[in-house]
């Protein structure tokens, strides 16, 4: 017969094992609100203390102020450094990467911990950052991958509904909250008049206008099943109705129309085969007209043909272009302008891939087994859906959130099998039935909170 202490230990282990095997969406975890604020706002103490005492949901608010200088984001509430507890071993500064490294180091030292949700609350609109170098969401993705490595469970790799707790031990789940425009673009880009080009090496470039006066690009790599990993996204000029051609060595020629006039302009550029980064030339005005299109005459060569329509009648015109690859971005010389009876090129398809604008105004592609798949950043982050937000943010969302006083939203989400978070959970009276998965409090060590979470078998 087991002694009482051994019996209780065995019972505790059995209970812990049973709870750990339950589904993620039915589990309860300790969580803090604005975790970085420690005891500056609330009574949370340092990040390490929070994790040591069973918190498995960490929230960092961040801004893009100073990204050009720091090549990193800044942690803080209203601005970088605002309401941040720098008590050691928290970082002395505000750089997001340093704060993420604290969580990663703790995770590495505790490899059997229950899954940690690492939520980043985006306080600024990252969609106005024109490229990766300026800190758009591709840069945020890369930062998470660099810091957490294989511990990170990418949203795009997660099975529907998420696995059991034991299957996720030692893992970190990235979650994006905050600015709705950023979250919306992260899930899929909006645009008009798209064009796409693909070469035999699997490089893909897409260009479109935003329905206004800005031109944007995506670049990526296509797999054998037709899936495209979109690596880079950015703004490259002003204009409308763009078209793009791509040769075997990653050189591209782009043409477009002025945003309000009928002037035609061209760019050349080179796609980095590893990163997808495009080095663009300055723009060159080469003619007047509308609906410009372009194709390489030889996929392995450096000559192109451009066909566009006259701005004043239905006549088509063409140019021949010679690409000079002697600089990082290249240049082009246009010659042989003449009328042509040939139709303009089909700029919306290239070598087995097609681009379109779907019913929701999102830019999408079809290739291989994928039909109408939205062009978007690599889905490293799970994207949170908040109370009262639009249907696009709700579509496919696993994580739901609201202030803890919005009990009806949290309860309905929980009953629908979603993973719910209620923030500012600072009183037992805010508890829902069933309790939200992440009651995110500013006072995680208060007796009422400890008792409530223990009574609900919180997992750690």
GROMACS .gro file of C-alpha atoms in nm, residues 42-396:
model
  355
   42UNK     CA    1  -0.027   4.577  -1.184
   43UNK     CA    2   0.165   4.319  -0.983
   44UNK     CA    3   0.308   4.077  -1.235
   45UNK     CA    4   0.682   4.097  -1.157
   46UNK     CA    5   0.940   4.002  -1.424
   47UNK     CA    6   0.880   3.782  -1.729
   48UNK     CA    7   1.086   3.502  -1.577
   49UNK     CA    8   0.884   3.517  -1.254
   50UNK     CA    9   0.559   3.503  -1.449
   51UNK     CA   10   0.674   3.196  -1.637
   52UNK     CA   11   0.818   3.035  -1.324
   53UNK     CA   12   0.483   3.075  -1.152
   54UNK     CA   13   0.285   2.909  -1.429
   55UNK     CA   14   0.187   3.189  -1.667
   56UNK     CA   15   0.164   3.047  -2.017
   57UNK     CA   16   0.037   3.350  -2.206
   58UNK     CA   17   0.279   3.641  -2.246
   59UNK     CA   18   0.179   3.969  -2.413
   60UNK     CA   19   0.416   4.230  -2.555
   61UNK     CA   20   0.278   4.552  -2.703
   62UNK     CA   21   0.512   4.697  -2.964
   63UNK     CA   22   0.558   4.994  -3.198
   64UNK     CA   23   0.752   5.046  -3.519
   65UNK     CA   24   0.887   5.387  -3.410
   66UNK     CA   25   1.260   5.395  -3.479
   67UNK     CA   26   1.266   5.078  -3.689
   68UNK     CA   27   1.478   5.245  -3.957
   69UNK     CA   28   1.747   5.315  -3.698
   70UNK     CA   29   1.720   5.012  -3.470
   71UNK     CA   30   1.614   4.752  -3.726
   72UNK     CA   31   1.379   4.634  -3.455
   73UNK     CA   32   1.048   4.723  -3.296
   74UNK     CA   33   1.004   4.885  -2.955
   75UNK     CA   34   0.812   4.735  -2.662
   76UNK     CA   35   0.576   4.969  -2.479
   77UNK     CA   36   0.215   5.068  -2.432
   78UNK     CA   37   0.157   5.415  -2.580
   79UNK     CA   38   0.509   5.434  -2.719
   80UNK     CA   39   0.836   5.240  -2.685
   81UNK     CA   40   0.936   5.235  -2.319
   82UNK     CA   41   0.596   5.343  -2.188
   83UNK     CA   42   0.480   5.136  -1.887
   84UNK     CA   43   0.772   4.894  -1.929
   85UNK     CA   44   0.922   4.724  -1.623
   86UNK     CA   45   1.299   4.705  -1.677
   87UNK     CA   46   1.369   4.528  -1.348
   88UNK     CA   47   1.641   4.266  -1.403
   89UNK     CA   48   1.637   4.005  -1.551
   90UNK     CA   49   1.396   4.187  -1.782
   91UNK     CA   50   1.590   4.367  -2.057
   92UNK     CA   51   1.725   4.711  -1.974
   93UNK     CA   52   1.605   4.840  -2.312
   94UNK     CA   53   1.290   4.823  -2.521
   95UNK     CA   54   1.395   4.630  -2.832
   96UNK     CA   55   1.143   4.358  -2.906
   97UNK     CA   56   1.407   4.101  -2.996
   98UNK     CA   57   1.565   4.129  -2.650
   99UNK     CA   58   1.229   4.070  -2.481
  100UNK     CA   59   1.151   3.773  -2.704
  101UNK     CA   60   1.489   3.623  -2.617
  102UNK     CA   61   1.390   3.620  -2.249
  103UNK     CA   62   1.090   3.402  -2.328
  104UNK     CA   63   1.293   3.181  -2.558
  105UNK     CA   64   1.568   3.128  -2.297
  106UNK     CA   65   1.311   3.030  -2.036
  107UNK     CA   66   1.145   2.792  -2.281
  108UNK     CA   67   1.478   2.631  -2.370
  109UNK     CA   68   1.554   2.578  -2.001
  110UNK     CA   69   1.213   2.417  -1.938
  111UNK     CA   70   1.160   2.188  -2.239
  112UNK     CA   71   0.852   2.011  -2.099
  113UNK     CA   72   0.652   2.325  -2.027
  114UNK     CA   73   0.294   2.350  -2.147
  115UNK     CA   74   0.267   2.553  -2.469
  116UNK     CA   75   0.335   2.924  -2.431
  117UNK     CA   76   0.132   3.167  -2.636
  118UNK     CA   77   0.359   3.458  -2.727
  119UNK     CA   78   0.119   3.736  -2.822
  120UNK     CA   79   0.237   4.050  -2.996
  121UNK     CA   80  -0.006   4.340  -2.982
  122UNK     CA   81   0.065   4.556  -3.288
  123UNK     CA   82   0.022   4.918  -3.178
  124UNK     CA   83   0.105   5.079  -3.515
  125UNK     CA   84  -0.010   5.013  -3.869
  126UNK     CA   85   0.269   4.805  -4.023
  127UNK     CA   86   0.112   4.823  -4.369
  128UNK     CA   87   0.252   5.172  -4.416
  129UNK     CA   88   0.605   5.032  -4.384
  130UNK     CA   89   0.686   5.004  -4.755
  131UNK     CA   90   0.909   4.698  -4.746
  132UNK     CA   91   1.100   4.441  -4.540
  133UNK     CA   92   1.381   4.682  -4.460
  134UNK     CA   93   1.130   4.930  -4.316
  135UNK     CA   94   0.976   4.670  -4.083
  136UNK     CA   95   0.672   4.531  -4.261
  137UNK     CA   96   0.516   4.203  -4.138
  138UNK     CA   97   0.773   3.993  -4.330
  139UNK     CA   98   1.040   4.141  -4.102
  140UNK     CA   99   0.826   4.061  -3.796
  141UNK     CA  100   0.792   3.701  -3.918
  142UNK     CA  101   1.167   3.675  -3.958
  143UNK     CA  102   1.232   3.808  -3.609
  144UNK     CA  103   1.009   3.542  -3.457
  145UNK     CA  104   1.175   3.268  -3.662
  146UNK     CA  105   1.523   3.391  -3.572
  147UNK     CA  106   1.454   3.403  -3.197
  148UNK     CA  107   1.248   3.089  -3.140
  149UNK     CA  108   1.367   2.861  -3.419
  150UNK     CA  109   1.219   2.512  -3.409
  151UNK     CA  110   1.028   2.581  -3.086
  152UNK     CA  111   0.792   2.804  -3.282
  153UNK     CA  112   0.469   2.641  -3.403
  154UNK     CA  113   0.375   2.825  -3.722
  155UNK     CA  114   0.005   2.882  -3.771
  156UNK     CA  115   0.020   2.745  -4.125
  157UNK     CA  116   0.166   2.418  -3.995
  158UNK     CA  117  -0.085   2.366  -3.715
  159UNK     CA  118  -0.364   2.112  -3.763
  160UNK     CA  119  -0.722   2.237  -3.732
  161UNK     CA  120  -0.818   2.287  -3.370
  162UNK     CA  121  -0.458   2.237  -3.249
  163UNK     CA  122  -0.320   1.912  -3.097
  164UNK     CA  123  -0.341   1.802  -2.734
  165UNK     CA  124  -0.141   1.978  -2.466
  166UNK     CA  125   0.118   1.701  -2.438
  167UNK     CA  126   0.180   1.718  -2.813
  168UNK     CA  127   0.259   2.087  -2.775
  169UNK     CA  128   0.488   2.075  -2.472
  170UNK     CA  129   0.800   2.284  -2.522
  171UNK     CA  130   0.643   2.480  -2.808
  172UNK     CA  131   0.574   2.852  -2.848
  173UNK     CA  132   0.264   2.965  -3.037
  174UNK     CA  133   0.292   3.314  -3.191
  175UNK     CA  134  -0.027   3.520  -3.184
  176UNK     CA  135  -0.088   3.856  -3.352
  177UNK     CA  136  -0.332   4.103  -3.198
  178UNK     CA  137  -0.377   4.478  -3.219
  179UNK     CA  138  -0.395   4.691  -3.533
  180UNK     CA  139  -0.677   4.550  -3.748
  181UNK     CA  140  -0.535   4.680  -4.077
  182UNK     CA  141  -0.207   4.497  -4.016
  183UNK     CA  142  -0.383   4.176  -3.921
  184UNK     CA  143  -0.606   4.199  -4.228
  185UNK     CA  144  -0.313   4.245  -4.467
  186UNK     CA  145  -0.125   3.966  -4.292
  187UNK     CA  146  -0.403   3.726  -4.389
  188UNK     CA  147  -0.439   3.854  -4.747
  189UNK     CA  148  -0.359   4.155  -4.960
  190UNK     CA  149  -0.613   4.371  -5.139
  191UNK     CA  150  -0.541   4.504  -5.488
  192UNK     CA  151  -0.649   4.568  -5.844
  193UNK     CA  152  -0.516   4.496  -6.194
  194UNK     CA  153  -0.274   4.221  -6.090
  195UNK     CA  154  -0.004   4.071  -6.312
  196UNK     CA  155   0.218   3.769  -6.247
  197UNK     CA  156   0.538   3.618  -6.386
  198UNK     CA  157   0.710   3.286  -6.316
  199UNK     CA  158   1.035   3.136  -6.439
  200UNK     CA  159   1.141   2.772  -6.463
  201UNK     CA  160   1.350   2.803  -6.145
  202UNK     CA  161   1.036   2.850  -5.940
  203UNK     CA  162   1.069   3.224  -5.884
  204UNK     CA  163   0.741   3.417  -5.889
  205UNK     CA  164   0.675   3.793  -5.897
  206UNK     CA  165   0.330   3.953  -5.871
  207UNK     CA  166   0.253   4.324  -5.913
  208UNK     CA  167  -0.070   4.519  -5.869
  209UNK     CA  168  -0.206   4.861  -5.790
  210UNK     CA  169  -0.404   4.930  -5.474
  211UNK     CA  170  -0.701   5.079  -5.655
  212UNK     CA  171  -0.554   5.422  -5.593
  213UNK     CA  172  -0.213   5.548  -5.695
  214UNK     CA  173   0.034   5.301  -5.539
  215UNK     CA  174   0.207   5.001  -5.693
  216UNK     CA  175   0.297   4.694  -5.485
  217UNK     CA  176   0.481   4.370  -5.543
  218UNK     CA  177   0.507   4.022  -5.397
  219UNK     CA  178   0.791   3.781  -5.466
  220UNK     CA  179   0.824   3.417  -5.373
  221UNK     CA  180   0.895   3.059  -5.470
  222UNK     CA  181   0.656   2.800  -5.607
  223UNK     CA  182   0.663   2.433  -5.501
  224UNK     CA  183   0.589   2.133  -5.719
  225UNK     CA  184   0.230   2.116  -5.590
  226UNK     CA  185   0.167   2.479  -5.684
  227UNK     CA  186   0.197   2.632  -5.336
  228UNK     CA  187   0.378   2.966  -5.336
  229UNK     CA  188   0.579   3.081  -5.036
  230UNK     CA  189   0.561   3.459  -5.053
  231UNK     CA  190   0.888   3.597  -4.916
  232UNK     CA  191   0.881   3.970  -4.978
  233UNK     CA  192   0.618   4.239  -5.020
  234UNK     CA  193   0.660   4.609  -5.080
  235UNK     CA  194   0.568   4.932  -5.249
  236UNK     CA  195   0.784   5.017  -5.549
  237UNK     CA  196   0.624   5.319  -5.721
  238UNK     CA  197   0.305   5.514  -5.789
  239UNK     CA  198   0.086   5.425  -6.087
  240UNK     CA  199  -0.179   5.181  -6.208
  241UNK     CA  200  -0.229   4.886  -6.445
  242UNK     CA  201   0.115   4.727  -6.397
  243UNK     CA  202   0.255   4.425  -6.580
  244UNK     CA  203   0.571   4.225  -6.518
  245UNK     CA  204   0.798   3.979  -6.700
  246UNK     CA  205   1.068   3.759  -6.543
  247UNK     CA  206   1.358   3.575  -6.706
  248UNK     CA  207   1.544   3.263  -6.596
  249UNK     CA  208   1.815   3.456  -6.411
  250UNK     CA  209   1.572   3.652  -6.196
  251UNK     CA  210   1.583   3.973  -6.399
  252UNK     CA  211   1.250   4.146  -6.439
  253UNK     CA  212   1.097   4.420  -6.651
  254UNK     CA  213   0.789   4.601  -6.522
  255UNK     CA  214   0.566   4.849  -6.708
  256UNK     CA  215   0.278   5.060  -6.581
  257UNK     CA  216   0.064   5.364  -6.646
  258UNK     CA  217   0.072   5.694  -6.457
  259UNK     CA  218  -0.191   5.710  -6.181
  260UNK     CA  219  -0.390   5.992  -6.343
  261UNK     CA  220  -0.234   6.037  -6.689
  262UNK     CA  221  -0.162   5.816  -6.988
  263UNK     CA  222   0.215   5.826  -6.954
  264UNK     CA  223   0.381   5.483  -6.963
  265UNK     CA  224   0.674   5.396  -6.739
  266UNK     CA  225   0.909   5.103  -6.695
  267UNK     CA  226   1.132   4.956  -6.427
  268UNK     CA  227   1.393   4.684  -6.432
  269UNK     CA  228   1.504   4.481  -6.133
  270UNK     CA  229   1.667   4.166  -5.997
  271UNK     CA  230   1.511   3.914  -5.761
  272UNK     CA  231   1.737   3.760  -5.498
  273UNK     CA  232   1.694   3.384  -5.540
  274UNK     CA  233   1.725   3.320  -5.165
  275UNK     CA  234   1.542   3.605  -4.993
  276UNK     CA  235   1.307   3.717  -5.269
  277UNK     CA  236   1.424   4.075  -5.220
  278UNK     CA  237   1.396   4.284  -5.539
  279UNK     CA  238   1.650   4.551  -5.627
  280UNK     CA  239   1.453   4.801  -5.837
  281UNK     CA  240   1.578   5.056  -6.087
  282UNK     CA  241   1.436   5.405  -6.104
  283UNK     CA  242   1.138   5.451  -6.338
  284UNK     CA  243   1.171   5.547  -6.705
  285UNK     CA  244   0.902   5.721  -6.910
  286UNK     CA  245   0.899   5.555  -7.254
  287UNK     CA  246   0.564   5.645  -7.420
  288UNK     CA  247   0.200   5.743  -7.384
  289UNK     CA  248  -0.081   5.488  -7.384
  290UNK     CA  249  -0.291   5.258  -7.166
  291UNK     CA  250  -0.291   4.892  -7.054
  292UNK     CA  251   0.080   4.818  -7.101
  293UNK     CA  252   0.196   4.454  -7.107
  294UNK     CA  253   0.540   4.295  -7.145
  295UNK     CA  254   0.705   3.957  -7.206
  296UNK     CA  255   1.058   3.827  -7.256
  297UNK     CA  256   1.105   3.711  -7.615
  298UNK     CA  257   1.340   3.438  -7.486
  299UNK     CA  258   1.301   3.324  -7.124
  300UNK     CA  259   1.676   3.281  -7.094
  301UNK     CA  260   1.755   3.609  -7.270
  302UNK     CA  261   1.752   3.980  -7.207
  303UNK     CA  262   1.517   4.115  -7.473
  304UNK     CA  263   1.150   4.193  -7.418
  305UNK     CA  264   0.853   4.301  -7.622
  306UNK     CA  265   0.601   4.550  -7.486
  307UNK     CA  266   0.248   4.591  -7.626
  308UNK     CA  267   0.002   4.856  -7.515
  309UNK     CA  268  -0.312   5.023  -7.640
  310UNK     CA  269  -0.329   5.378  -7.772
  311UNK     CA  270  -0.473   5.631  -7.529
  312UNK     CA  271  -0.696   5.775  -7.803
  313UNK     CA  272  -0.824   5.477  -8.004
  314UNK     CA  273  -0.819   5.096  -8.024
  315UNK     CA  274  -0.483   5.070  -8.201
  316UNK     CA  275  -0.215   4.861  -8.032
  317UNK     CA  276   0.152   4.963  -8.034
  318UNK     CA  277   0.468   4.778  -7.947
  319UNK     CA  278   0.824   4.843  -7.833
  320UNK     CA  279   1.132   4.624  -7.823
  321UNK     CA  280   1.340   4.642  -7.507
  322UNK     CA  281   1.704   4.548  -7.448
  323UNK     CA  282   1.785   4.475  -7.084
  324UNK     CA  283   2.127   4.582  -6.960
  325UNK     CA  284   2.236   4.369  -6.661
  326UNK     CA  285   2.554   4.557  -6.584
  327UNK     CA  286   2.424   4.706  -6.256
  328UNK     CA  287   2.246   4.566  -5.951
  329UNK     CA  288   1.903   4.672  -6.075
  330UNK     CA  289   1.970   4.677  -6.449
  331UNK     CA  290   1.840   4.921  -6.705
  332UNK     CA  291   1.652   4.904  -7.034
  333UNK     CA  292   1.675   5.064  -7.376
  334UNK     CA  293   1.353   5.087  -7.576
  335UNK     CA  294   1.345   5.093  -7.957
  336UNK     CA  295   1.134   5.000  -8.260
  337UNK     CA  296   0.810   5.167  -8.164
  338UNK     CA  297   0.543   5.070  -8.419
  339UNK     CA  298   0.178   4.984  -8.467
  340UNK     CA  299   0.090   4.616  -8.429
  341UNK     CA  300  -0.215   4.399  -8.497
  342UNK     CA  301  -0.107   4.165  -8.215
  343UNK     CA  302  -0.317   4.155  -7.901
  344UNK     CA  303  -0.177   4.274  -7.572
  345UNK     CA  304  -0.020   3.994  -7.367
  346UNK     CA  305  -0.218   3.808  -7.101
  347UNK     CA  306  -0.049   3.956  -6.798
  348UNK     CA  307  -0.256   3.753  -6.552
  349UNK     CA  308  -0.094   3.416  -6.621
  350UNK     CA  309   0.255   3.281  -6.669
  351UNK     CA  310   0.393   2.929  -6.695
  352UNK     CA  311   0.115   2.750  -6.509
  353UNK     CA  312   0.027   3.015  -6.253
  354UNK     CA  313  -0.255   3.268  -6.276
  355UNK     CA  314  -0.342   3.571  -6.066
  356UNK     CA  315  -0.687   3.716  -6.000
  357UNK     CA  316  -0.882   3.945  -5.772
  358UNK     CA  317  -1.128   3.742  -5.565
  359UNK     CA  318  -1.481   3.838  -5.463
  360UNK     CA  319  -1.353   3.997  -5.146
  361UNK     CA  320  -1.110   4.223  -5.333
  362UNK     CA  321  -0.811   4.013  -5.227
  363UNK     CA  322  -0.531   3.924  -5.468
  364UNK     CA  323  -0.518   3.547  -5.518
  365UNK     CA  324  -0.344   3.290  -5.737
  366UNK     CA  325  -0.418   2.953  -5.892
  367UNK     CA  326  -0.148   2.695  -5.958
  368UNK     CA  327  -0.130   2.318  -5.931
  369UNK     CA  328  -0.374   2.196  -5.667
  370UNK     CA  329  -0.445   2.548  -5.541
  371UNK     CA  330  -0.732   2.751  -5.684
  372UNK     CA  331  -0.796   3.107  -5.574
  373UNK     CA  332  -0.550   3.093  -5.284
  374UNK     CA  333  -0.492   3.437  -5.137
  375UNK     CA  334  -0.151   3.596  -5.166
  376UNK     CA  335  -0.029   3.662  -4.815
  377UNK     CA  336   0.270   3.659  -4.585
  378UNK     CA  337   0.391   3.325  -4.452
  379UNK     CA  338   0.140   3.250  -4.179
  380UNK     CA  339   0.382   3.228  -3.889
  381UNK     CA  340   0.136   3.398  -3.653
  382UNK     CA  341  -0.207   3.290  -3.553
  383UNK     CA  342  -0.428   3.597  -3.603
  384UNK     CA  343  -0.660   3.689  -3.319
  385UNK     CA  344  -1.021   3.785  -3.381
  386UNK     CA  345  -1.171   4.046  -3.151
  387UNK     CA  346  -1.526   4.123  -3.049
  388UNK     CA  347  -1.703   4.335  -3.311
  389UNK     CA  348  -1.438   4.293  -3.581
  390UNK     CA  349  -1.503   4.215  -3.948
  391UNK     CA  350  -1.580   3.878  -4.100
  392UNK     CA  351  -1.245   3.861  -4.278
  393UNK     CA  352  -1.060   3.863  -3.946
  394UNK     CA  353  -1.303   3.605  -3.810
  395UNK     CA  354  -1.258   3.370  -4.105
  396UNK     CA  355  -1.048   3.075  -3.993
   0.00000   0.00000   0.00000
